[in-house]
Each structure stands twice: as C-alpha cells, then as structure tokens.
mmCIF file of C-alpha atoms in Angstrom:
data_model
loop_
_atom_site.group_PDB
_atom_site.id
_atom_site.type_symbol
_atom_site.label_atom_id
_atom_site.label_comp_id
_atom_site.label_asym_id
_atom_site.label_seq_id
_atom_site.Cartn_x
_atom_site.Cartn_y
_atom_site.Cartn_z
ATOM 1 C CA MET A 94 -5.112 -31.654 15.064
ATOM 2 C CA SER A 95 -3.682 -28.173 14.613
ATOM 3 C CA GLN A 96 -5.915 -25.678 12.815
ATOM 4 C CA ASP A 97 -2.785 -23.939 11.499
ATOM 5 C CA PRO A 98 -0.990 -26.408 9.216
ATOM 6 C CA LEU A 99 1.751 -23.923 8.326
ATOM 7 C CA GLY A 100 2.000 -22.851 11.976
ATOM 8 C CA HIS A 101 5.610 -22.831 13.062
ATOM 9 C CA LEU A 102 6.817 -22.026 9.551
ATOM 10 C CA LEU A 103 4.735 -18.933 8.998
ATOM 11 C CA ARG A 104 4.668 -17.316 12.416
ATOM 12 C CA GLY A 105 7.065 -14.426 12.634
ATOM 13 C CA ALA A 106 9.920 -14.159 15.094
ATOM 14 C CA THR A 107 11.298 -11.011 16.709
ATOM 15 C CA MET A 108 13.751 -9.280 14.376
ATOM 16 C CA ARG A 109 14.920 -5.922 13.082
ATOM 17 C CA ALA A 110 12.332 -4.171 10.908
ATOM 18 C CA ALA A 111 13.494 -3.343 7.375
ATOM 19 C CA ILE A 112 12.161 -2.149 4.036
ATOM 20 C CA ILE A 113 13.290 -1.912 0.399
ATOM 21 C CA SER A 114 11.882 -0.036 -2.603
ATOM 22 C CA ASP A 115 12.920 0.604 -6.196
ATOM 23 C CA TRP A 116 13.685 3.394 -8.668
ATOM 24 C CA TRP A 117 14.605 7.004 -7.944
ATOM 25 C CA TYR A 118 11.537 7.593 -5.808
ATOM 26 C CA GLY A 119 12.215 4.550 -3.635
ATOM 27 C CA GLU A 120 14.148 6.635 -1.119
ATOM 28 C CA GLU A 121 11.072 8.622 -0.095
ATOM 29 C CA ALA A 122 9.052 5.430 0.026
ATOM 30 C CA VAL A 123 11.394 3.640 2.433
ATOM 31 C CA VAL A 124 11.658 6.682 4.702
ATOM 32 C CA LYS A 125 7.881 6.647 5.080
ATOM 33 C CA GLY A 126 7.866 2.896 5.482
ATOM 34 C CA ILE A 127 10.513 2.803 8.192
ATOM 35 C CA GLU A 128 8.715 5.556 10.101
ATOM 36 C CA THR A 129 5.662 3.319 10.055
ATOM 37 C CA LEU A 130 7.620 0.269 11.204
ATOM 38 C CA ARG A 131 9.297 2.185 14.032
ATOM 39 C CA ARG A 132 5.860 2.880 15.474
ATOM 40 C CA GLY A 133 5.380 -0.856 15.822
ATOM 41 C CA ALA A 134 3.089 -1.165 12.810
ATOM 42 C CA THR A 135 2.893 -4.257 10.638
ATOM 43 C CA ALA A 136 4.806 -4.929 7.447
ATOM 44 C CA LEU A 137 1.512 -4.617 5.566
ATOM 45 C CA ASP A 138 1.012 -1.130 6.981
ATOM 46 C CA ALA A 139 4.542 -0.139 5.995
ATOM 47 C CA VAL A 140 4.163 -1.418 2.443
ATOM 48 C CA GLU A 141 0.857 0.370 1.970
ATOM 49 C CA GLU A 142 2.043 3.684 3.410
ATOM 50 C CA ALA A 143 5.310 3.605 1.450
ATOM 51 C CA ILE A 144 3.541 2.957 -1.838
ATOM 52 C CA LYS A 145 0.949 5.666 -1.185
ATOM 53 C CA VAL A 146 3.775 8.223 -1.072
ATOM 54 C CA VAL A 147 4.667 7.371 -4.665
ATOM 55 C CA GLU A 148 1.054 7.046 -5.824
ATOM 56 C CA ASP A 149 0.573 10.633 -4.635
ATOM 57 C CA ASP A 150 3.686 12.041 -6.341
ATOM 58 C CA PRO A 151 2.797 13.748 -9.657
ATOM 59 C CA ARG A 152 6.452 13.691 -10.712
ATOM 60 C CA VAL A 153 6.232 9.917 -11.173
ATOM 61 C CA ASP A 154 4.645 9.396 -14.576
ATOM 62 C CA SER A 155 4.121 5.644 -14.260
ATOM 63 C CA VAL A 156 2.314 5.387 -10.911
ATOM 64 C CA GLY A 157 -0.913 6.936 -9.609
ATOM 65 C CA THR A 158 -1.436 10.684 -9.812
ATOM 66 C CA GLY A 159 0.284 12.235 -12.815
ATOM 67 C CA ALA A 160 0.731 9.009 -14.770
ATOM 68 C CA ILE A 161 0.690 9.039 -18.563
ATOM 69 C CA PRO A 162 -2.725 7.822 -19.791
ATOM 70 C CA ASN A 163 -3.498 4.824 -21.956
ATOM 71 C CA ALA A 164 -4.230 5.010 -25.680
ATOM 72 C CA GLU A 165 -7.697 6.436 -25.048
ATOM 73 C CA GLY A 166 -6.501 9.161 -22.719
ATOM 74 C CA GLU A 167 -7.501 7.473 -19.457
ATOM 75 C CA ILE A 168 -5.329 6.329 -16.557
ATOM 76 C CA GLU A 169 -5.847 2.700 -15.572
ATOM 77 C CA LEU A 170 -4.163 1.647 -12.350
ATOM 78 C CA ASP A 171 -2.938 -1.771 -11.176
ATOM 79 C CA ALA A 172 -1.771 -2.787 -7.698
ATOM 80 C CA SER A 173 -1.252 -5.810 -5.475
ATOM 81 C CA ILE A 174 -0.297 -6.539 -1.881
ATOM 82 C CA MET A 175 0.532 -9.805 -0.089
ATOM 83 C CA ASP A 176 0.848 -10.848 3.547
ATOM 84 C CA GLY A 177 3.705 -13.285 4.093
ATOM 85 C CA ALA A 178 2.331 -14.509 7.426
ATOM 86 C CA THR A 179 -0.957 -15.791 6.019
ATOM 87 C CA LEU A 180 -0.265 -15.910 2.258
ATOM 88 C CA ARG A 181 -3.389 -13.826 1.759
ATOM 89 C CA ALA A 182 -3.283 -11.288 -1.058
ATOM 90 C CA GLY A 183 -5.347 -8.641 -2.792
ATOM 91 C CA ALA A 184 -5.070 -7.046 -6.213
ATOM 92 C CA VAL A 185 -6.839 -4.675 -8.585
ATOM 93 C CA ALA A 186 -6.311 -3.907 -12.259
ATOM 94 C CA ALA A 187 -7.669 -1.469 -14.834
ATOM 95 C CA LEU A 188 -8.900 0.607 -11.897
ATOM 96 C CA LYS A 189 -9.974 4.136 -12.825
ATOM 97 C CA ARG A 190 -10.435 7.334 -10.853
ATOM 98 C CA VAL A 191 -9.059 6.200 -7.501
ATOM 99 C CA ARG A 192 -6.298 7.956 -5.578
ATOM 100 C CA TYR A 193 -4.682 4.969 -3.832
ATOM 101 C CA PRO A 194 -4.954 1.679 -5.737
ATOM 102 C CA ILE A 195 -2.676 -0.082 -3.230
ATOM 103 C CA SER A 196 -5.207 0.645 -0.495
ATOM 104 C CA VAL A 197 -8.024 -0.743 -2.623
ATOM 105 C CA ALA A 198 -5.946 -3.890 -3.187
ATOM 106 C CA ARG A 199 -5.531 -4.267 0.565
ATOM 107 C CA LYS A 200 -9.289 -3.933 1.054
ATOM 108 C CA VAL A 201 -9.806 -6.715 -1.486
ATOM 109 C CA MET A 202 -7.568 -8.912 0.668
ATOM 110 C CA GLU A 203 -9.173 -7.960 3.966
ATOM 111 C CA LEU A 204 -12.861 -7.613 3.106
ATOM 112 C CA THR A 205 -13.539 -10.188 0.389
ATOM 113 C CA PRO A 206 -12.882 -13.883 -0.244
ATOM 114 C CA HIS A 207 -11.241 -12.889 -3.534
ATOM 115 C CA VAL A 208 -7.693 -12.061 -4.561
ATOM 116 C CA PHE A 209 -8.170 -10.089 -7.785
ATOM 117 C CA ILE A 210 -10.870 -7.644 -8.916
ATOM 118 C CA VAL A 211 -10.600 -5.768 -12.215
ATOM 119 C CA GLY A 212 -12.130 -3.031 -14.317
ATOM 120 C CA GLU A 213 -15.584 -1.703 -13.546
ATOM 121 C CA GLY A 214 -15.968 -4.254 -10.774
ATOM 122 C CA ALA A 215 -12.880 -2.863 -9.076
ATOM 123 C CA VAL A 216 -14.235 0.684 -9.359
ATOM 124 C CA LYS A 217 -17.594 -0.345 -7.870
ATOM 125 C CA PHE A 218 -15.830 -2.158 -5.039
ATOM 126 C CA ALA A 219 -13.646 0.870 -4.310
ATOM 127 C CA ARG A 220 -16.668 3.149 -4.106
ATOM 128 C CA ALA A 221 -18.524 0.664 -1.896
ATOM 129 C CA VAL A 222 -15.716 0.605 0.669
ATOM 130 C CA GLY A 223 -15.332 4.367 0.795
ATOM 131 C CA PHE A 224 -12.857 5.453 -1.893
ATOM 132 C CA GLU A 225 -14.077 8.692 -3.455
ATOM 133 C CA ASP A 226 -14.011 9.589 -7.129
ATOM 134 C CA TYR A 227 -10.597 11.066 -7.961
ATOM 135 C CA GLU A 228 -8.998 12.400 -11.137
ATOM 136 C CA PRO A 229 -5.378 11.154 -11.364
ATOM 137 C CA ARG A 230 -4.651 13.000 -14.599
ATOM 138 C CA THR A 231 -2.823 16.283 -14.223
ATOM 139 C CA MET A 232 -2.150 19.034 -16.737
ATOM 140 C CA GLU A 233 1.449 17.851 -16.838
ATOM 141 C CA SER A 234 0.548 14.216 -17.491
ATOM 142 C CA LEU A 235 -1.867 15.198 -20.249
ATOM 143 C CA GLY A 236 0.863 17.361 -21.729
ATOM 144 C CA ARG A 237 3.291 14.429 -21.729
ATOM 145 C CA TYR A 238 0.589 12.320 -23.336
ATOM 146 C CA ARG A 239 0.143 14.806 -26.190
ATOM 147 C CA VAL A 240 3.901 15.157 -26.714
ATOM 148 C CA LEU A 241 4.277 11.396 -26.882
ATOM 149 C CA ARG A 242 1.420 11.131 -29.331
ATOM 150 C CA ARG A 243 3.006 13.716 -31.617
ATOM 151 C CA LYS A 244 6.336 11.880 -31.482
ATOM 152 C CA LEU A 245 4.626 8.670 -32.480
ATOM 153 C CA GLU A 246 2.856 10.332 -35.371
ATOM 154 C CA ASP A 247 6.205 11.676 -36.542
ATOM 155 C CA ILE A 248 7.822 8.242 -36.353
ATOM 156 C CA ALA A 249 4.947 6.729 -38.270
ATOM 157 C CA SER A 250 5.051 9.402 -40.973
ATOM 158 C CA ARG A 251 8.774 8.811 -41.527
ATOM 159 C CA SER A 252 8.614 5.048 -41.347
ATOM 160 C CA SER A 253 9.475 3.035 -44.449
ATOM 161 C CA ASP A 254 7.197 0.236 -43.272
ATOM 162 C CA PRO A 255 3.790 0.658 -44.966
ATOM 163 C CA LYS A 256 2.085 -1.290 -42.181
ATOM 164 C CA VAL A 257 3.286 1.258 -39.652
ATOM 165 C CA VAL A 258 2.108 4.180 -41.762
ATOM 166 C CA GLU A 259 -1.284 2.534 -42.242
ATOM 167 C CA SER A 260 -1.568 1.995 -38.507
ATOM 168 C CA TRP A 261 -1.527 5.724 -37.930
ATOM 169 C CA LYS A 262 -4.568 6.457 -40.107
ATOM 170 C CA MET A 263 -6.786 7.050 -37.113
ATOM 171 C CA ASP A 264 -9.585 9.282 -35.966
ATOM 172 C CA PHE A 265 -8.725 11.437 -32.992
ATOM 173 C CA ASP A 266 -11.501 11.860 -30.458
ATOM 174 C CA ARG A 267 -11.546 15.576 -29.561
ATOM 175 C CA ASP A 268 -8.099 16.400 -28.142
ATOM 176 C CA LEU A 269 -7.619 13.191 -26.189
ATOM 177 C CA GLY A 270 -7.408 9.588 -27.209
ATOM 178 C CA PHE A 271 -8.131 7.904 -30.488
ATOM 179 C CA GLU A 272 -9.918 4.950 -31.943
ATOM 180 C CA MET A 273 -8.147 2.384 -34.065
ATOM 181 C CA ASP A 274 -7.973 -1.303 -34.690
ATOM 182 C CA SER A 275 -6.560 -3.080 -31.628
ATOM 183 C CA ILE A 276 -4.133 -5.184 -33.611
ATOM 184 C CA LYS A 277 -2.723 -2.116 -35.345
ATOM 185 C CA LEU A 278 -2.426 -0.303 -32.034
ATOM 186 C CA SER A 279 -0.591 -3.260 -30.558
ATOM 187 C CA SER A 280 1.964 -3.155 -33.356
ATOM 188 C CA CYS A 281 2.436 0.568 -32.820
ATOM 189 C CA LEU A 282 2.991 0.055 -29.116
ATOM 190 C CA GLN A 283 5.733 -2.402 -29.990
ATOM 191 C CA LEU A 284 7.309 0.209 -32.232
ATOM 192 C CA MET A 285 7.099 2.774 -29.446
ATOM 193 C CA VAL A 286 8.989 0.546 -27.047
ATOM 194 C CA GLU A 287 11.630 -0.358 -29.613
ATOM 195 C CA LYS A 288 12.213 3.329 -30.398
ATOM 196 C CA GLY A 289 12.644 4.039 -26.702
ATOM 197 C CA LEU A 290 9.780 6.541 -26.663
ATOM 198 C CA VAL A 291 7.792 4.724 -23.993
ATOM 199 C CA LYS A 292 9.223 3.828 -20.629
ATOM 200 C CA HIS A 293 8.317 0.217 -20.093
ATOM 201 C CA HIS A 294 9.494 0.070 -16.511
ATOM 202 C CA GLU A 295 9.152 2.138 -13.352
ATOM 203 C CA THR A 296 6.416 0.723 -11.203
ATOM 204 C CA VAL A 297 6.805 1.160 -7.466
ATOM 205 C CA GLY A 298 7.599 -1.977 -5.509
ATOM 206 C CA VAL A 299 8.071 -2.315 -1.758
ATOM 207 C CA VAL A 300 9.011 -5.256 0.463
ATOM 208 C CA ALA A 301 9.037 -4.971 4.258
ATOM 209 C CA VAL A 302 9.551 -7.065 7.375
ATOM 210 C CA ASP A 303 8.272 -5.941 10.764
ATOM 211 C CA ARG A 304 9.553 -6.532 14.295
ATOM 212 C CA CYS A 305 7.468 -9.691 14.567
ATOM 213 C CA GLY A 306 9.306 -11.140 11.577
ATOM 214 C CA ASN A 307 6.294 -10.954 9.289
ATOM 215 C CA PHE A 308 6.866 -10.025 5.650
ATOM 216 C CA ALA A 309 4.730 -8.150 3.143
ATOM 217 C CA ALA A 310 5.204 -7.032 -0.447
ATOM 218 C CA GLY A 311 3.322 -4.694 -2.737
ATOM 219 C CA THR A 312 3.510 -3.226 -6.221
ATOM 220 C CA SER A 313 1.629 -0.384 -7.926
ATOM 221 C CA THR A 314 1.683 1.048 -11.447
ATOM 222 C CA SER A 315 -0.266 2.729 -14.202
ATOM 223 C CA GLY A 316 1.364 0.335 -16.639
ATOM 224 C CA LEU A 317 2.758 0.987 -20.061
ATOM 225 C CA ALA A 318 2.103 4.517 -21.274
ATOM 226 C CA MET A 319 -0.285 4.576 -24.251
ATOM 227 C CA LYS A 320 -1.171 0.942 -23.580
ATOM 228 C CA LEU A 321 -4.240 -0.766 -24.991
ATOM 229 C CA PRO A 322 -7.204 -0.142 -22.691
ATOM 230 C CA GLY A 323 -7.512 -3.115 -20.378
ATOM 231 C CA ARG A 324 -3.889 -4.174 -20.740
ATOM 232 C CA VAL A 325 -2.579 -5.634 -17.482
ATOM 233 C CA GLY A 326 1.081 -6.300 -16.749
ATOM 234 C CA ASP A 327 2.786 -8.166 -13.955
ATOM 235 C CA SER A 328 2.329 -5.672 -11.115
ATOM 236 C CA PRO A 329 -1.061 -6.910 -9.867
ATOM 237 C CA ILE A 330 -0.316 -10.569 -10.579
ATOM 238 C CA ILE A 331 0.521 -12.482 -7.402
ATOM 239 C CA GLY A 332 3.662 -14.488 -8.085
ATOM 240 C CA SER A 333 4.751 -12.364 -11.027
ATOM 241 C CA GLY A 334 4.896 -8.800 -9.741
ATOM 242 C CA THR A 335 4.448 -9.433 -6.019
ATOM 243 C CA TYR A 336 5.067 -12.263 -3.565
ATOM 244 C CA ALA A 337 5.686 -12.623 0.172
ATOM 245 C CA ASP A 338 6.057 -15.664 2.412
ATOM 246 C CA ASN A 339 7.556 -15.745 5.902
ATOM 247 C CA ARG A 340 9.401 -18.935 4.957
ATOM 248 C CA SER A 341 11.426 -17.088 2.334
ATOM 249 C CA GLY A 342 10.918 -13.308 2.484
ATOM 250 C CA GLY A 343 9.363 -11.152 -0.202
ATOM 251 C CA ALA A 344 9.930 -9.775 -3.689
ATOM 252 C CA SER A 345 8.564 -7.194 -6.119
ATOM 253 C CA ALA A 346 9.301 -7.098 -9.842
ATOM 254 C CA THR A 347 9.414 -4.234 -12.318
ATOM 255 C CA GLY A 348 10.048 -3.878 -16.029
ATOM 256 C CA VAL A 349 8.262 -5.338 -19.026
ATOM 257 C CA GLY A 350 5.289 -7.130 -17.550
ATOM 258 C CA GLU A 351 4.790 -9.470 -20.475
ATOM 259 C CA VAL A 352 8.263 -10.918 -19.876
ATOM 260 C CA ILE A 353 7.952 -10.996 -16.084
ATOM 261 C CA MET A 354 4.626 -12.848 -16.219
ATOM 262 C CA ARG A 355 6.105 -15.609 -18.329
ATOM 263 C CA HIS A 356 8.608 -16.332 -15.566
ATOM 264 C CA CYS A 357 6.640 -15.576 -12.365
ATOM 265 C CA LEU A 358 9.658 -13.545 -11.318
ATOM 266 C CA ALA A 359 8.665 -12.578 -7.764
ATOM 267 C CA LYS A 360 7.762 -16.161 -6.848
ATOM 268 C CA GLU A 361 10.933 -17.470 -8.463
ATOM 269 C CA VAL A 362 13.030 -15.208 -6.244
ATOM 270 C CA CYS A 363 11.129 -16.364 -3.160
ATOM 271 C CA ASN A 364 11.571 -20.007 -4.155
ATOM 272 C CA LEU A 365 15.317 -19.502 -4.423
ATOM 273 C CA MET A 366 15.451 -17.760 -1.037
ATOM 274 C CA GLU A 367 13.420 -20.545 0.571
ATOM 275 C CA SER A 368 16.002 -22.976 -0.783
ATOM 276 C CA GLY A 369 18.727 -21.076 1.058
ATOM 277 C CA ALA A 370 19.904 -18.383 -1.349
ATOM 278 C CA SER A 371 20.436 -14.871 -0.018
ATOM 279 C CA ALA A 372 18.223 -12.102 -1.371
ATOM 280 C CA GLN A 373 21.007 -10.833 -3.612
ATOM 281 C CA ILE A 374 21.920 -14.227 -5.037
ATOM 282 C CA ALA A 375 18.252 -15.086 -5.572
ATOM 283 C CA CYS A 376 17.610 -11.879 -7.520
ATOM 284 C CA GLU A 377 20.652 -12.369 -9.713
ATOM 285 C CA ARG A 378 19.854 -16.019 -10.446
ATOM 286 C CA ALA A 379 16.226 -15.319 -11.268
ATOM 287 C CA VAL A 380 17.089 -12.482 -13.643
ATOM 288 C CA ARG A 381 19.817 -14.553 -15.299
ATOM 289 C CA ARG A 382 17.340 -17.377 -15.927
ATOM 290 C CA ILE A 383 15.147 -14.958 -17.843
ATOM 291 C CA LEU A 384 18.098 -13.898 -19.973
ATOM 292 C CA LEU A 385 18.872 -17.526 -20.767
ATOM 293 C CA SER A 386 15.360 -18.283 -21.988
ATOM 294 C CA GLU A 387 14.262 -15.032 -23.656
ATOM 295 C CA ARG A 388 15.450 -13.818 -27.030
ATOM 296 C CA ASN A 389 16.405 -10.149 -26.794
ATOM 297 C CA PRO A 390 14.439 -9.499 -23.599
ATOM 298 C CA TYR A 391 13.369 -6.026 -22.604
ATOM 299 C CA GLN A 392 14.334 -4.657 -19.214
ATOM 300 C CA VAL A 393 13.210 -6.595 -16.134
ATOM 301 C CA ALA A 394 14.303 -6.168 -12.526
ATOM 302 C CA VAL A 395 13.441 -7.347 -9.039
ATOM 303 C CA ILE A 396 13.995 -6.320 -5.412
ATOM 304 C CA SER A 397 13.721 -8.567 -2.370
ATOM 305 C CA LEU A 398 14.275 -9.101 1.324
ATOM 306 C CA ASP A 399 15.302 -12.561 2.486
ATOM 307 C CA ARG A 400 14.088 -14.165 5.716
ATOM 308 C CA HIS A 401 16.952 -12.486 7.595
ATOM 309 C CA GLY A 402 15.791 -9.056 6.416
ATOM 310 C CA GLU A 403 18.765 -8.596 4.088
ATOM 311 C CA PRO A 404 18.204 -6.840 0.736
ATOM 312 C CA GLY A 405 18.737 -7.940 -2.829
ATOM 313 C CA ALA A 406 18.214 -6.410 -6.275
ATOM 314 C CA ALA A 407 19.157 -7.164 -9.873
ATOM 315 C CA SER A 408 18.223 -6.044 -13.377
ATOM 316 C CA THR A 409 18.866 -6.767 -16.994
ATOM 317 C CA ALA A 410 20.183 -3.966 -19.164
ATOM 318 C CA ASP A 411 17.756 -1.736 -21.038
ATOM 319 C CA ARG A 412 18.540 -2.216 -24.699
ATOM 320 C CA VAL A 413 17.081 1.157 -25.711
ATOM 321 C CA GLN A 414 18.517 3.331 -22.927
ATOM 322 C CA ALA A 415 22.262 3.922 -22.836
ATOM 323 C CA GLY A 416 23.780 4.107 -19.381
ATOM 324 C CA PHE A 417 20.735 2.495 -17.797
ATOM 325 C CA THR A 418 20.797 1.946 -14.028
ATOM 326 C CA PHE A 419 18.328 0.334 -11.643
ATOM 327 C CA PRO A 420 18.470 2.188 -8.314
ATOM 328 C CA TYR A 421 16.918 0.918 -5.117
ATOM 329 C CA ALA A 422 16.722 2.123 -1.523
ATOM 330 C CA PHE A 423 16.999 0.011 1.627
ATOM 331 C CA MET A 424 16.606 0.934 5.265
ATOM 332 C CA HIS A 425 16.315 -0.887 8.582
ATOM 333 C CA GLU A 426 15.102 0.686 11.784
ATOM 334 C CA GLU A 427 18.583 1.279 13.207
ATOM 335 C CA MET A 428 19.724 3.326 10.195
ATOM 336 C CA THR A 429 19.526 7.123 10.166
ATOM 337 C CA LYS A 430 19.140 7.382 6.387
ATOM 338 C CA PRO A 431 18.468 4.993 3.503
ATOM 339 C CA LEU A 432 21.147 3.103 1.646
ATOM 340 C CA VAL A 433 20.682 4.002 -2.032
ATOM 341 C CA GLU A 434 22.527 1.890 -4.585
ATOM 342 C CA ASN A 435 22.369 0.768 -8.193
ATOM 343 C CA ALA A 436 21.594 -2.910 -8.560
ATOM 344 C CA PRO A 437 23.923 -5.180 -10.535
ATOM 345 C CA ILE A 438 23.107 -5.317 -14.240
ATOM 346 C CA ILE A 439 23.000 -8.968 -15.260
ATOM 347 C CA SER A 440 24.152 -9.985 -18.724
ATOM 348 C CA GLN A 441 24.269 -13.325 -20.470
#
C-alpha cells in the first residue's frame, strides 16, 4: 500500500513560478519573492522572504518593525505559513521581541510536531531556535501610539455616552500603556474602529507557486492597533488567514480578523478553487458570502493563486474610509515588473 495517500494529488508539476501579495507594500514583497523563485527556490522560501521584507519595513505600521503597539504599549506579533504540498503548517501569536515572526512560524512547522505556539511559549521557542531579542518599536511607532491615545481621549471626553466617558477613567502607567477593565477597553476598541481612528486591516499576505508546482501561503501582522493584550485575529489561524493546498492553490486573508475567523475565509477560497472556480471567481464568491451573512461587516479581503498560478483578489468596502481601495501585486517569473491593481470591491 502506498505510504503517500494524497500522492498524485499533492505532488507538484512543472509550471511557471508566480507570487501575489496585498496592500501598498505588496509590490516590494513580490519583487523579492520572484527573485527567490527565479533562483529555483521553493514556494515556502519565496513566501518567507517576501514577508520578511514587509516585517522589516518601519513604514508599515501594522506588521513587524514599526507597528503600533497594543493597549499596554507592547507589540505582539502573529504569523502563519503553510506548505501546499504536504499540508503542514506553522503559526505563532502574541509573539514579542522578535524581528521575523514569519520565520519563527516556519520553524514551528519544520522543527516541532505542533502547528500553533503562542505567547511566552512562542518567545521561548524562538530563543531556543536562535532568534535574538529584538525591539520592534520605533520612535515613530511610539509617536503614532501616543497620538492615537490622545485622539481616543478626546473622543471619549466629547462623547454623550456616559459608558464611554467612564471607560476612559484610567491610570496611565508612566508614558506608555494603561490599565483598565478589559470589558471597558473592549468597548473602547469598538468605538475606535467605528470612528475610523484605528486601521483594522493591513496585514501582509503572500501566496506563491514554484516551478515544481508546489504552493505556499503566509500571513503576518501586529494585529489591531491598541488591541487588548493577547488578542489574536485571523492571520495566524490556518484556514482563516492562511491556507495552501496543491489541489486548489493558496489564499491569504486580511481585514477584520473577528469576521474572517467566523467564515474561515482562506479555506473557503481554496475550497471553491478545488471545485473548479478560478482564483478571481473564488475570491469574489467567498467575500460575497460574508456580506450575505454578516450585518454591517467591517472590511475583509482575500488574495489567492489558483492551481494554474493565476491570481485573484476581492474585498468588501470599508464603511469608515471613503474612497477605499484594496491594492495587490502579482508577478510571474517571465514578467519584468509586477502587475499592481485594485481588487474589485464587492457589495451586496
């Protein structure tokens, strides 16, 4: 009997290498990724290297270095990566003081029998496998944190809702962070999102296929700015934020994690592609299904590559940001520069 029950379905076949990434920084990510693929590297290598470019970019305030801290002034990082050839995956969440969370997630996949390690355990694992202590906060990110905090105080002071005003009676710890009841903080976070003061999207997602026809996907984020400590969104959740399977392709989601997790968006796109839908049709259908079942959903989006290496992307509108667009970048190894486009905005 074969020792590889998925065998012929999961083995890759020779094809043109390609890669897709999201948001305004996706262009730099795919350039790095395609360089990696052109050297004959694997899709996993390309995904990791592409995401590391964004994790290292202090201009991106929702991923890695330079991200806006959580409510206590610390940056907690989440990441996941998945190998479509084997269906193996690795993920970390609430990871502190590490430069490349996507690389730690890959080590979880390759060196342990686990899929997901979180919090202090993730930090200990990272140190054990060679990741040095690293401070991802920058002067700029701390400045943005303080500005955001002042804006929130101003909103609270002018609010006619007594519960909101009461929520902001807090003790500030030195010049960073604060302590307050978790339930009150949660309600304030909701207010922040509704007022459009907190960007609730902009992770970095990457999907790649290599010359052997093997797919990989990965996602990395610092999560919602000013989030509750320990809050985890969809990005490190296999099936919600990230999924890859050679039988279908791969997908990475971005947006409001609480909505995405309820619908396992990345896996839903892959299911549709396995059933024969193109990457573009699968993304649009999956996003539309969320709109049909959610009341007033916040922004969610997804990118994908189907089993032919063709790209897809779709997004809902952002109800608090006028003129919202969801840009993505795609490149295959025969292209001289990335294709950068805005994904279709799906409405009910």
